[in-house]
PDB file of C-alpha atoms in Angstrom:
ATOM      1  CA  MET A   1      -0.054  -0.103  -0.220  1.00 77.00           C
ATOM      2  CA  ASP A   2       1.599   3.375  -0.969  1.00 86.00           C
ATOM      3  CA  ARG A   3      -1.303   5.576   0.311  1.00 93.00           C
ATOM      4  CA  CYS A   4      -1.258   7.946   3.146  1.00 96.00           C
ATOM      5  CA  ILE A   5      -3.697   6.765   5.990  1.00 97.00           C
ATOM      6  CA  GLY A   6      -5.245   8.727   8.411  1.00 97.00           C
ATOM      7  CA  PHE A   7      -5.803   7.745  11.790  1.00 98.00           C
ATOM      8  CA  ILE A   8      -8.898   9.326  13.466  1.00 97.00           C
ATOM      9  CA  GLY A   9      -8.799   8.495  16.307  1.00 96.00           C
ATOM     10  CA  MET A  10      -5.829   6.796  18.516  1.00 95.00           C
ATOM     11  CA  GLY A  11      -7.573   4.409  21.329  1.00 92.00           C
ATOM     12  CA  ASN A  12      -6.450   0.664  21.187  1.00 89.00           C
ATOM     13  CA  MET A  13      -8.125  -0.423  18.196  1.00 89.00           C
ATOM     14  CA  ALA A  14      -6.656   2.022  16.116  1.00 94.00           C
ATOM     15  CA  MET A  15      -3.409   1.042  17.334  1.00 92.00           C
ATOM     16  CA  ALA A  16      -3.792  -2.594  17.111  1.00 88.00           C
ATOM     17  CA  ILE A  17      -4.738  -2.232  13.414  1.00 92.00           C
ATOM     18  CA  ALA A  18      -1.349   0.767  12.712  1.00 94.00           C
ATOM     19  CA  GLN A  19       0.632  -2.335  14.725  1.00 91.00           C
ATOM     20  CA  GLY A  20      -0.672  -5.313  12.432  1.00 89.00           C
ATOM     21  CA  PHE A  21      -0.157  -2.796   9.198  1.00 92.00           C
ATOM     22  CA  LEU A  22       4.050  -2.544  10.288  1.00 92.00           C
ATOM     23  CA  ARG A  23       3.791  -5.816  11.542  1.00 89.00           C
ATOM     24  CA  ALA A  24       3.446  -7.563   8.192  1.00 88.00           C
ATOM     25  CA  GLY A  25       5.136  -4.646   6.402  1.00 91.00           C
ATOM     26  CA  GLN A  26       2.123  -3.780   3.744  1.00 90.00           C
ATOM     27  CA  VAL A  27       3.095   0.037   5.063  1.00 93.00           C
ATOM     28  CA  GLN A  28       5.989   2.187   6.304  1.00 95.00           C
ATOM     29  CA  PRO A  29       5.748   4.785   9.510  1.00 96.00           C
ATOM     30  CA  ALA A  30       6.025   7.485   7.755  1.00 96.00           C
ATOM     31  CA  GLN A  31       3.016   7.171   5.688  1.00 97.00           C
ATOM     32  CA  LEU A  32       0.747   6.922   9.068  1.00 97.00           C
ATOM     33  CA  TYR A  33      -1.325   9.929  10.503  1.00 98.00           C
ATOM     34  CA  ALA A  34      -3.399  10.448  13.463  1.00 98.00           C
ATOM     35  CA  TYR A  35      -5.059  12.939  15.096  1.00 97.00           C
ATOM     36  CA  ALA A  36      -7.281  12.519  18.768  1.00 95.00           C
ATOM     37  CA  PRO A  37      -8.155  15.170  21.202  1.00 92.00           C
ATOM     38  CA  HIS A  38      -5.315  13.982  23.865  1.00 92.00           C
ATOM     39  CA  PRO A  39      -2.078  15.132  22.802  1.00 93.00           C
ATOM     40  CA  GLU A  40      -0.274  13.968  25.324  1.00 95.00           C
ATOM     41  CA  LYS A  41      -1.312  10.279  24.496  1.00 95.00           C
ATOM     42  CA  LEU A  42      -1.239  10.586  21.016  1.00 96.00           C
ATOM     43  CA  GLN A  43       2.423  12.271  21.314  1.00 96.00           C
ATOM     44  CA  ALA A  44       3.131   8.885  23.192  1.00 96.00           C
ATOM     45  CA  ARG A  45       1.571   6.209  21.167  1.00 96.00           C
ATOM     46  CA  ALA A  46       3.478   8.206  18.247  1.00 97.00           C
ATOM     47  CA  ARG A  47       6.610   7.798  19.733  1.00 96.00           C
ATOM     48  CA  GLU A  48       5.983   4.100  20.915  1.00 95.00           C
ATOM     49  CA  ILE A  49       5.608   2.539  16.532  1.00 95.00           C
ATOM     50  CA  GLY A  50       6.327   5.895  15.021  1.00 96.00           C
ATOM     51  CA  PHE A  51       3.515   7.308  13.260  1.00 97.00           C
ATOM     52  CA  THR A  52       3.347  11.046  12.742  1.00 97.00           C
ATOM     53  CA  PRO A  53       0.850  12.844  14.973  1.00 97.00           C
ATOM     54  CA  CYS A  54      -1.976  15.617  13.952  1.00 97.00           C
ATOM     55  CA  GLY A  55      -2.231  18.885  15.792  1.00 95.00           C
ATOM     56  CA  SER A  56      -5.971  19.328  14.061  1.00 96.00           C
ATOM     57  CA  LEU A  57      -8.444  17.237  11.732  1.00 96.00           C
ATOM     58  CA  SER A  58      -7.762  19.939   8.862  1.00 95.00           C
ATOM     59  CA  GLU A  59      -3.950  18.793   9.322  1.00 97.00           C
ATOM     60  CA  LEU A  60      -4.765  14.999   9.239  1.00 97.00           C
ATOM     61  CA  MET A  61      -6.793  15.704   6.389  1.00 96.00           C
ATOM     62  CA  SER A  62      -4.681  17.125   4.472  1.00 95.00           C
ATOM     63  CA  ALA A  63      -1.784  14.544   5.058  1.00 95.00           C
ATOM     64  CA  ALA A  64      -4.117  11.134   4.069  1.00 96.00           C
ATOM     65  CA  ASP A  65      -5.857  10.654   1.647  1.00 93.00           C
ATOM     66  CA  LEU A  66      -7.716   7.442   3.183  1.00 96.00           C
ATOM     67  CA  HIS A  67      -9.062   7.677   6.694  1.00 97.00           C
ATOM     68  CA  ILE A  68      -9.868   5.280   9.293  1.00 97.00           C
ATOM     69  CA  MET A  69     -12.680   6.421  11.720  1.00 97.00           C
ATOM     70  CA  CYS A  70     -11.247   4.970  15.146  1.00 95.00           C
ATOM     71  CA  CYS A  71     -12.893   7.427  17.237  1.00 93.00           C
ATOM     72  CA  LYS A  72     -15.854   6.617  19.857  1.00 90.00           C
ATOM     73  CA  PRO A  73     -19.163   5.630  18.135  1.00 89.00           C
ATOM     74  CA  GLY A  74     -20.853   8.829  20.145  1.00 91.00           C
ATOM     75  CA  GLN A  75     -18.209  11.405  18.614  1.00 93.00           C
ATOM     76  CA  ILE A  76     -18.841  10.638  14.647  1.00 95.00           C
ATOM     77  CA  ALA A  77     -21.546  12.666  14.078  1.00 94.00           C
ATOM     78  CA  GLY A  78     -19.684  15.641  15.469  1.00 95.00           C
ATOM     79  CA  ILE A  79     -16.367  14.736  13.565  1.00 95.00           C
ATOM     80  CA  LEU A  80     -18.319  14.069  10.711  1.00 95.00           C
ATOM     81  CA  GLY A  81     -19.361  17.961  10.956  1.00 93.00           C
ATOM     82  CA  GLU A  82     -15.982  19.419  10.665  1.00 94.00           C
ATOM     83  CA  ILE A  83     -14.280  17.210   8.238  1.00 94.00           C
ATOM     84  CA  ALA A  84     -17.717  16.301   5.696  1.00 92.00           C
ATOM     85  CA  PRO A  85     -16.310  19.374   3.164  1.00 92.00           C
ATOM     86  CA  ARG A  86     -12.052  17.597   3.037  1.00 91.00           C
ATOM     87  CA  LEU A  87     -14.400  14.050   2.283  1.00 92.00           C
ATOM     88  CA  PRO A  88     -15.048  14.613  -1.203  1.00 91.00           C
ATOM     89  CA  GLY A  89     -12.411  12.299  -3.054  1.00 89.00           C
ATOM     90  CA  LYS A  90     -11.095  10.739  -0.457  1.00 93.00           C
ATOM     91  CA  THR A  91     -11.669   7.567   0.909  1.00 96.00           C
ATOM     92  CA  LEU A  92     -12.910   6.501   4.491  1.00 97.00           C
ATOM     93  CA  LEU A  93     -13.264   3.324   6.514  1.00 97.00           C
ATOM     94  CA  SER A  94     -15.135   2.918   9.441  1.00 96.00           C
ATOM     95  CA  VAL A  95     -14.257   0.800  12.616  1.00 94.00           C
ATOM     96  CA  ALA A  96     -16.713   2.122  14.708  1.00 89.00           C
ATOM     97  CA  ALA A  97     -19.707  -0.343  16.021  1.00 84.00           C
ATOM     98  CA  GLY A  98     -22.949   0.422  15.073  1.00 85.00           C
ATOM     99  CA  TRP A  99     -22.313   2.434  11.975  1.00 92.00           C
ATOM    100  CA  SER A 100     -22.936   1.046   9.344  1.00 93.00           C
ATOM    101  CA  TYR A 101     -23.235   2.631   5.289  1.00 95.00           C
ATOM    102  CA  GLU A 102     -27.045   3.370   6.480  1.00 94.00           C
ATOM    103  CA  VAL A 103     -26.327   5.189   9.357  1.00 94.00           C
ATOM    104  CA  TYR A 104     -23.166   7.255   7.253  1.00 94.00           C
ATOM    105  CA  LYS A 105     -25.128   7.948   4.041  1.00 93.00           C
ATOM    106  CA  PRO A 106     -26.829  11.180   5.250  1.00 92.00           C
ATOM    107  CA  TYR A 107     -23.605  12.616   7.059  1.00 92.00           C
ATOM    108  CA  LEU A 108     -21.402  11.977   3.217  1.00 92.00           C
ATOM    109  CA  PRO A 109     -20.977  14.361   0.308  1.00 90.00           C
ATOM    110  CA  PRO A 110     -22.434  11.910  -2.966  1.00 84.00           C
ATOM    111  CA  ASP A 111     -18.822  11.482  -3.873  1.00 86.00           C
ATOM    112  CA  THR A 112     -17.180  10.170  -1.466  1.00 90.00           C
ATOM    113  CA  ARG A 113     -15.896   6.624  -0.693  1.00 95.00           C
ATOM    114  CA  PHE A 114     -17.158   4.290   1.977  1.00 97.00           C
ATOM    115  CA  GLN A 115     -16.716   1.570   3.812  1.00 97.00           C
ATOM    116  CA  PHE A 116     -18.127  -0.348   7.407  1.00 97.00           C
ATOM    117  CA  ILE A 117     -15.107  -2.586   8.945  1.00 97.00           C
ATOM    118  CA  MET A 118     -15.703  -4.403  12.189  1.00 94.00           C
ATOM    119  CA  PRO A 119     -12.190  -5.353  13.280  1.00 93.00           C
ATOM    120  CA  ASN A 120     -11.017  -7.480  16.582  1.00 91.00           C
ATOM    121  CA  THR A 121      -8.851  -6.708  18.730  1.00 86.00           C
ATOM    122  CA  PRO A 122      -6.430  -9.694  17.811  1.00 90.00           C
ATOM    123  CA  ALA A 123      -5.158  -7.720  14.663  1.00 87.00           C
ATOM    124  CA  MET A 124      -1.771  -6.745  16.843  1.00 82.00           C
ATOM    125  CA  THR A 125      -1.357 -10.191  16.250  1.00 87.00           C
ATOM    126  CA  GLY A 126      -2.464 -11.267  12.608  1.00 89.00           C
ATOM    127  CA  ASP A 127      -5.142 -13.349  14.081  1.00 93.00           C
ATOM    128  CA  GLY A 128      -7.981 -10.999  14.037  1.00 93.00           C
ATOM    129  CA  VAL A 129     -11.141 -10.704  12.569  1.00 96.00           C
ATOM    130  CA  LEU A 130     -12.083  -8.128   9.317  1.00 96.00           C
ATOM    131  CA  LEU A 131     -16.063  -7.915   8.617  1.00 97.00           C
ATOM    132  CA  PHE A 132     -16.214  -6.077   5.469  1.00 98.00           C
ATOM    133  CA  GLU A 133     -19.907  -4.557   5.136  1.00 97.00           C
ATOM    134  CA  ASP A 134     -21.345  -5.543   1.348  1.00 96.00           C
ATOM    135  CA  ARG A 135     -23.157  -2.411   1.020  1.00 96.00           C
ATOM    136  CA  HIS A 136     -20.431   0.597   0.292  1.00 96.00           C
ATOM    137  CA  THR A 137     -19.228   2.787  -2.457  1.00 95.00           C
ATOM    138  CA  LEU A 138     -15.501   2.346  -3.024  1.00 96.00           C
ATOM    139  CA  MET A 139     -14.394   1.557  -6.898  1.00 93.00           C
ATOM    140  CA  GLU A 140     -13.620  -2.056  -6.695  1.00 93.00           C
ATOM    141  CA  GLU A 141     -10.349  -2.104  -7.882  1.00 94.00           C
ATOM    142  CA  GLU A 142      -9.620   0.504  -4.368  1.00 95.00           C
ATOM    143  CA  ARG A 143     -11.866  -2.058  -2.118  1.00 95.00           C
ATOM    144  CA  LEU A 144     -10.030  -5.034  -3.114  1.00 95.00           C
ATOM    145  CA  GLN A 145      -6.608  -3.135  -2.240  1.00 94.00           C
ATOM    146  CA  ILE A 146      -8.231  -2.877   0.805  1.00 96.00           C
ATOM    147  CA  MET A 147      -9.190  -6.075   1.621  1.00 96.00           C
ATOM    148  CA  GLU A 148      -5.744  -7.133   0.589  1.00 94.00           C
ATOM    149  CA  LEU A 149      -4.190  -4.339   3.051  1.00 94.00           C
ATOM    150  CA  PHE A 150      -5.860  -6.093   6.223  1.00 95.00           C
ATOM    151  CA  ARG A 151      -5.874  -9.370   5.291  1.00 95.00           C
ATOM    152  CA  CYS A 152      -1.967  -8.800   7.047  1.00 92.00           C
ATOM    153  CA  LEU A 153      -4.308  -8.546  10.145  1.00 93.00           C
ATOM    154  CA  GLY A 154      -6.604 -11.700   9.991  1.00 95.00           C
ATOM    155  CA  MET A 155      -9.701 -13.350   8.464  1.00 96.00           C
ATOM    156  CA  VAL A 156     -11.363 -11.033   5.401  1.00 97.00           C
ATOM    157  CA  ARG A 157     -14.822 -11.738   5.125  1.00 97.00           C
ATOM    158  CA  GLU A 158     -17.596  -9.694   3.793  1.00 97.00           C
ATOM    159  CA  LEU A 159     -20.816  -9.899   5.440  1.00 97.00           C
ATOM    160  CA  PRO A 160     -24.668  -8.592   4.352  1.00 97.00           C
ATOM    161  CA  SER A 161     -25.394  -5.537   6.691  1.00 95.00           C
ATOM    162  CA  ALA A 162     -28.172  -7.342   8.046  1.00 94.00           C
ATOM    163  CA  LEU A 163     -25.831  -9.493   9.474  1.00 96.00           C
ATOM    164  CA  MET A 164     -22.825  -7.050  10.450  1.00 95.00           C
ATOM    165  CA  GLY A 165     -24.228  -6.954  14.596  1.00 92.00           C
ATOM    166  CA  ILE A 166     -24.186 -10.892  14.835  1.00 95.00           C
ATOM    167  CA  GLY A 167     -20.789 -11.133  13.054  1.00 95.00           C
ATOM    168  CA  GLY A 168     -19.281  -7.970  14.784  1.00 92.00           C
ATOM    169  CA  THR A 169     -20.945  -9.638  18.146  1.00 94.00           C
ATOM    170  CA  ILE A 170     -19.149 -13.026  17.823  1.00 96.00           C
ATOM    171  CA  SER A 171     -15.970 -11.412  17.172  1.00 95.00           C
ATOM    172  CA  GLY A 172     -15.691  -7.863  17.852  1.00 91.00           C
ATOM    173  CA  CYS A 173     -17.235  -8.605  21.693  1.00 93.00           C
ATOM    174  CA  GLY A 174     -15.953 -12.554  21.528  1.00 95.00           C
ATOM    175  CA  PRO A 175     -11.928 -12.345  22.496  1.00 94.00           C
ATOM    176  CA  ALA A 176     -13.618 -10.057  25.732  1.00 95.00           C
ATOM    177  CA  PHE A 177     -15.470 -13.901  26.387  1.00 97.00           C
ATOM    178  CA  ILE A 178     -12.847 -15.700  25.454  1.00 97.00           C
ATOM    179  CA  ASP A 179     -10.486 -13.452  27.869  1.00 97.00           C
ATOM    180  CA  LEU A 180     -13.132 -14.306  30.954  1.00 97.00           C
ATOM    181  CA  LEU A 181     -12.459 -18.164  30.192  1.00 97.00           C
ATOM    182  CA  LEU A 182      -9.370 -18.267  30.421  1.00 98.00           C
ATOM    183  CA  GLU A 183      -9.164 -15.701  33.251  1.00 98.00           C
ATOM    184  CA  ALA A 184     -11.671 -18.245  34.679  1.00 98.00           C
ATOM    185  CA  PHE A 185      -8.993 -21.898  33.896  1.00 98.00           C
ATOM    186  CA  ALA A 186      -6.297 -19.825  34.944  1.00 98.00           C
ATOM    187  CA  ASP A 187      -7.961 -19.694  38.609  1.00 98.00           C
ATOM    188  CA  ALA A 188      -8.658 -22.948  38.508  1.00 98.00           C
ATOM    189  CA  ALA A 189      -4.972 -24.113  37.395  1.00 98.00           C
ATOM    190  CA  VAL A 190      -3.892 -21.828  40.311  1.00 98.00           C
ATOM    191  CA  LYS A 191      -5.934 -23.188  42.815  1.00 98.00           C
ATOM    192  CA  TYR A 192      -4.755 -27.048  42.001  1.00 98.00           C
ATOM    193  CA  GLY A 193      -0.803 -25.537  42.228  1.00 98.00           C
ATOM    194  CA  LEU A 194       0.410 -24.347  38.678  1.00 98.00           C
ATOM    195  CA  PRO A 195       2.433 -20.514  39.093  1.00 98.00           C
ATOM    196  CA  ARG A 196      -0.516 -17.867  37.340  1.00 98.00           C
ATOM    197  CA  ALA A 197       1.767 -17.004  34.580  1.00 98.00           C
ATOM    198  CA  LEU A 198       2.895 -20.717  33.889  1.00 98.00           C
ATOM    199  CA  ALA A 199      -2.048 -20.989  34.128  1.00 98.00           C
ATOM    200  CA  TYR A 200      -2.582 -18.303  31.870  1.00 98.00           C
ATOM    201  CA  GLU A 201       0.752 -19.685  29.411  1.00 98.00           C
ATOM    202  CA  LEU A 202      -1.102 -23.307  28.953  1.00 98.00           C
ATOM    203  CA  THR A 203      -4.604 -21.664  29.229  1.00 98.00           C
ATOM    204  CA  SER A 204      -3.768 -19.150  26.035  1.00 98.00           C
ATOM    205  CA  GLN A 205      -2.066 -21.984  23.696  1.00 97.00           C
ATOM    206  CA  THR A 206      -4.743 -24.551  24.667  1.00 98.00           C
ATOM    207  CA  VAL A 207      -7.841 -22.364  23.727  1.00 97.00           C
ATOM    208  CA  LEU A 208      -4.959 -21.074  20.681  1.00 96.00           C
ATOM    209  CA  GLY A 209      -4.205 -24.552  19.736  1.00 97.00           C
ATOM    210  CA  SER A 210      -7.695 -25.742  19.835  1.00 97.00           C
ATOM    211  CA  ALA A 211      -8.903 -23.123  17.890  1.00 96.00           C
ATOM    212  CA  ARG A 212      -6.288 -24.236  14.871  1.00 96.00           C
ATOM    213  CA  LEU A 213      -7.152 -27.217  15.053  1.00 97.00           C
ATOM    214  CA  GLN A 214     -10.826 -25.906  13.973  1.00 97.00           C
ATOM    215  CA  LEU A 215      -9.875 -24.183  11.113  1.00 96.00           C
ATOM    216  CA  SER A 216      -7.655 -26.317   9.861  1.00 97.00           C
ATOM    217  CA  THR A 217      -9.557 -29.564  10.035  1.00 97.00           C
ATOM    218  CA  GLY A 218     -12.837 -28.179   9.159  1.00 97.00           C
ATOM    219  CA  LYS A 219     -14.152 -30.967  12.239  1.00 98.00           C
ATOM    220  CA  HIS A 220     -17.595 -29.801  13.808  1.00 98.00           C
ATOM    221  CA  PRO A 221     -16.578 -28.638  17.279  1.00 97.00           C
ATOM    222  CA  ALA A 222     -18.615 -31.442  18.926  1.00 97.00           C
ATOM    223  CA  GLN A 223     -17.004 -33.862  17.024  1.00 98.00           C
ATOM    224  CA  LEU A 224     -13.346 -32.898  18.642  1.00 98.00           C
ATOM    225  CA  LYS A 225     -14.691 -32.478  21.443  1.00 98.00           C
ATOM    226  CA  ASP A 226     -15.531 -36.423  21.362  1.00 97.00           C
ATOM    227  CA  GLU A 227     -12.541 -37.026  20.158  1.00 97.00           C
ATOM    228  CA  VAL A 228     -10.585 -35.961  23.185  1.00 98.00           C
ATOM    229  CA  CYS A 229     -13.313 -37.640  25.861  1.00 98.00           C
ATOM    230  CA  SER A 230     -12.603 -41.113  26.562  1.00 96.00           C
ATOM    231  CA  PRO A 231     -15.529 -43.358  27.748  1.00 96.00           C
ATOM    232  CA  GLY A 232     -15.535 -43.417  31.657  1.00 96.00           C
ATOM    233  CA  GLY A 233     -12.245 -40.803  31.286  1.00 96.00           C
ATOM    234  CA  THR A 234     -11.465 -37.232  33.099  1.00 97.00           C
ATOM    235  CA  THR A 235     -12.458 -35.142  30.243  1.00 98.00           C
ATOM    236  CA  ILE A 236     -16.152 -36.187  30.307  1.00 98.00           C
ATOM    237  CA  LEU A 237     -16.641 -35.658  33.574  1.00 98.00           C
ATOM    238  CA  GLY A 238     -15.811 -32.094  33.418  1.00 98.00           C
ATOM    239  CA  ILE A 239     -17.744 -31.705  29.926  1.00 97.00           C
ATOM    240  CA  ASP A 240     -20.862 -33.027  32.346  1.00 98.00           C
ATOM    241  CA  ALA A 241     -19.792 -30.378  35.206  1.00 98.00           C
ATOM    242  CA  LEU A 242     -19.759 -27.443  32.415  1.00 98.00           C
ATOM    243  CA  GLU A 243     -23.089 -28.393  31.249  1.00 97.00           C
ATOM    244  CA  LYS A 244     -24.925 -28.765  34.394  1.00 98.00           C
ATOM    245  CA  ALA A 245     -23.574 -25.262  35.285  1.00 97.00           C
ATOM    246  CA  GLY A 246     -25.233 -24.032  31.892  1.00 98.00           C
ATOM    247  CA  LEU A 247     -21.951 -22.987  30.098  1.00 97.00           C
ATOM    248  CA  ARG A 248     -23.778 -22.661  26.903  1.00 97.00           C
ATOM    249  CA  ALA A 249     -26.659 -20.986  28.156  1.00 97.00           C
ATOM    250  CA  ALA A 250     -24.434 -18.291  29.313  1.00 97.00           C
ATOM    251  CA  CYS A 251     -22.569 -18.089  26.109  1.00 97.00           C
ATOM    252  CA  LEU A 252     -26.192 -17.817  24.491  1.00 97.00           C
ATOM    253  CA  LYS A 253     -27.226 -15.172  26.905  1.00 98.00           C
ATOM    254  CA  ALA A 254     -24.438 -13.040  26.553  1.00 97.00           C
ATOM    255  CA  VAL A 255     -24.538 -12.900  23.003  1.00 97.00           C
ATOM    256  CA  ASP A 256     -28.496 -11.943  23.427  1.00 97.00           C
ATOM    257  CA  ALA A 257     -27.454  -9.375  26.259  1.00 97.00           C
ATOM    258  CA  VAL A 258     -25.280  -7.621  23.435  1.00 95.00           C
ATOM    259  CA  MET A 259     -27.639  -7.884  20.384  1.00 94.00           C
ATOM    260  CA  GLN A 260     -30.492  -6.433  22.514  1.00 93.00           C
ATOM    261  CA  GLY A 261     -28.266  -3.817  23.610  1.00 88.00           C
ATOM    262  CA  ARG A 262     -27.188  -2.752  20.381  1.00 77.00           C
ATOM    263  CA  ARG A 263     -31.475  -1.877  19.320  1.00 71.00           C
TER     264      ARG A 263
END
């Protein structure tokens, strides 16, 4: 990618994306610019990964032609009101939850090229999920280039607008759900004598390996589970305990809570 990229907001998600681009060699630090309302924090993050901090949105809009909206959803309307006159001829990507093509449309000049993307934080290590809404105004060649750029951050998938909410719930909220499970199983390991650091290491690697096994084999998770559960063995005792504790129901309720909160 030979374009200059401007980040509107430089929080954790923006940092994950920027670091992922840099780690993969898709861009150089000199191609990255960012604006955020807290100059000291912005300067600190600039020193950390090498992007150029901008003192205003106007400066950012002048520095780059591809912009990524990474601020909090509640800030977007105000920012669009300020930058809308500068958007014609530029490309705007948005990674803010809930701000789909339909929501953005009234705010954008007609000739703005726009794409809504839902990423997640594992993008920082190249293990992310990047969901592209199927409604957009990018030129086709440009869209393919942008999808290829984001592919260095993980799995890229296109979803219909109606499915972006549930897709984003699974991939965007999912890391926090998995982290809660990691912490819980690590606590159990510590309870029985494992040092804390080793407990996290073993638990995280087990989750990572199990996920990779499912992705590489394409086997149904139930089949993989059955392959570990010997008749009368120890694993099936743990599965029985998880079922009795309502693990499946808890997972469904977590997704229900997020989806209902989006409405």
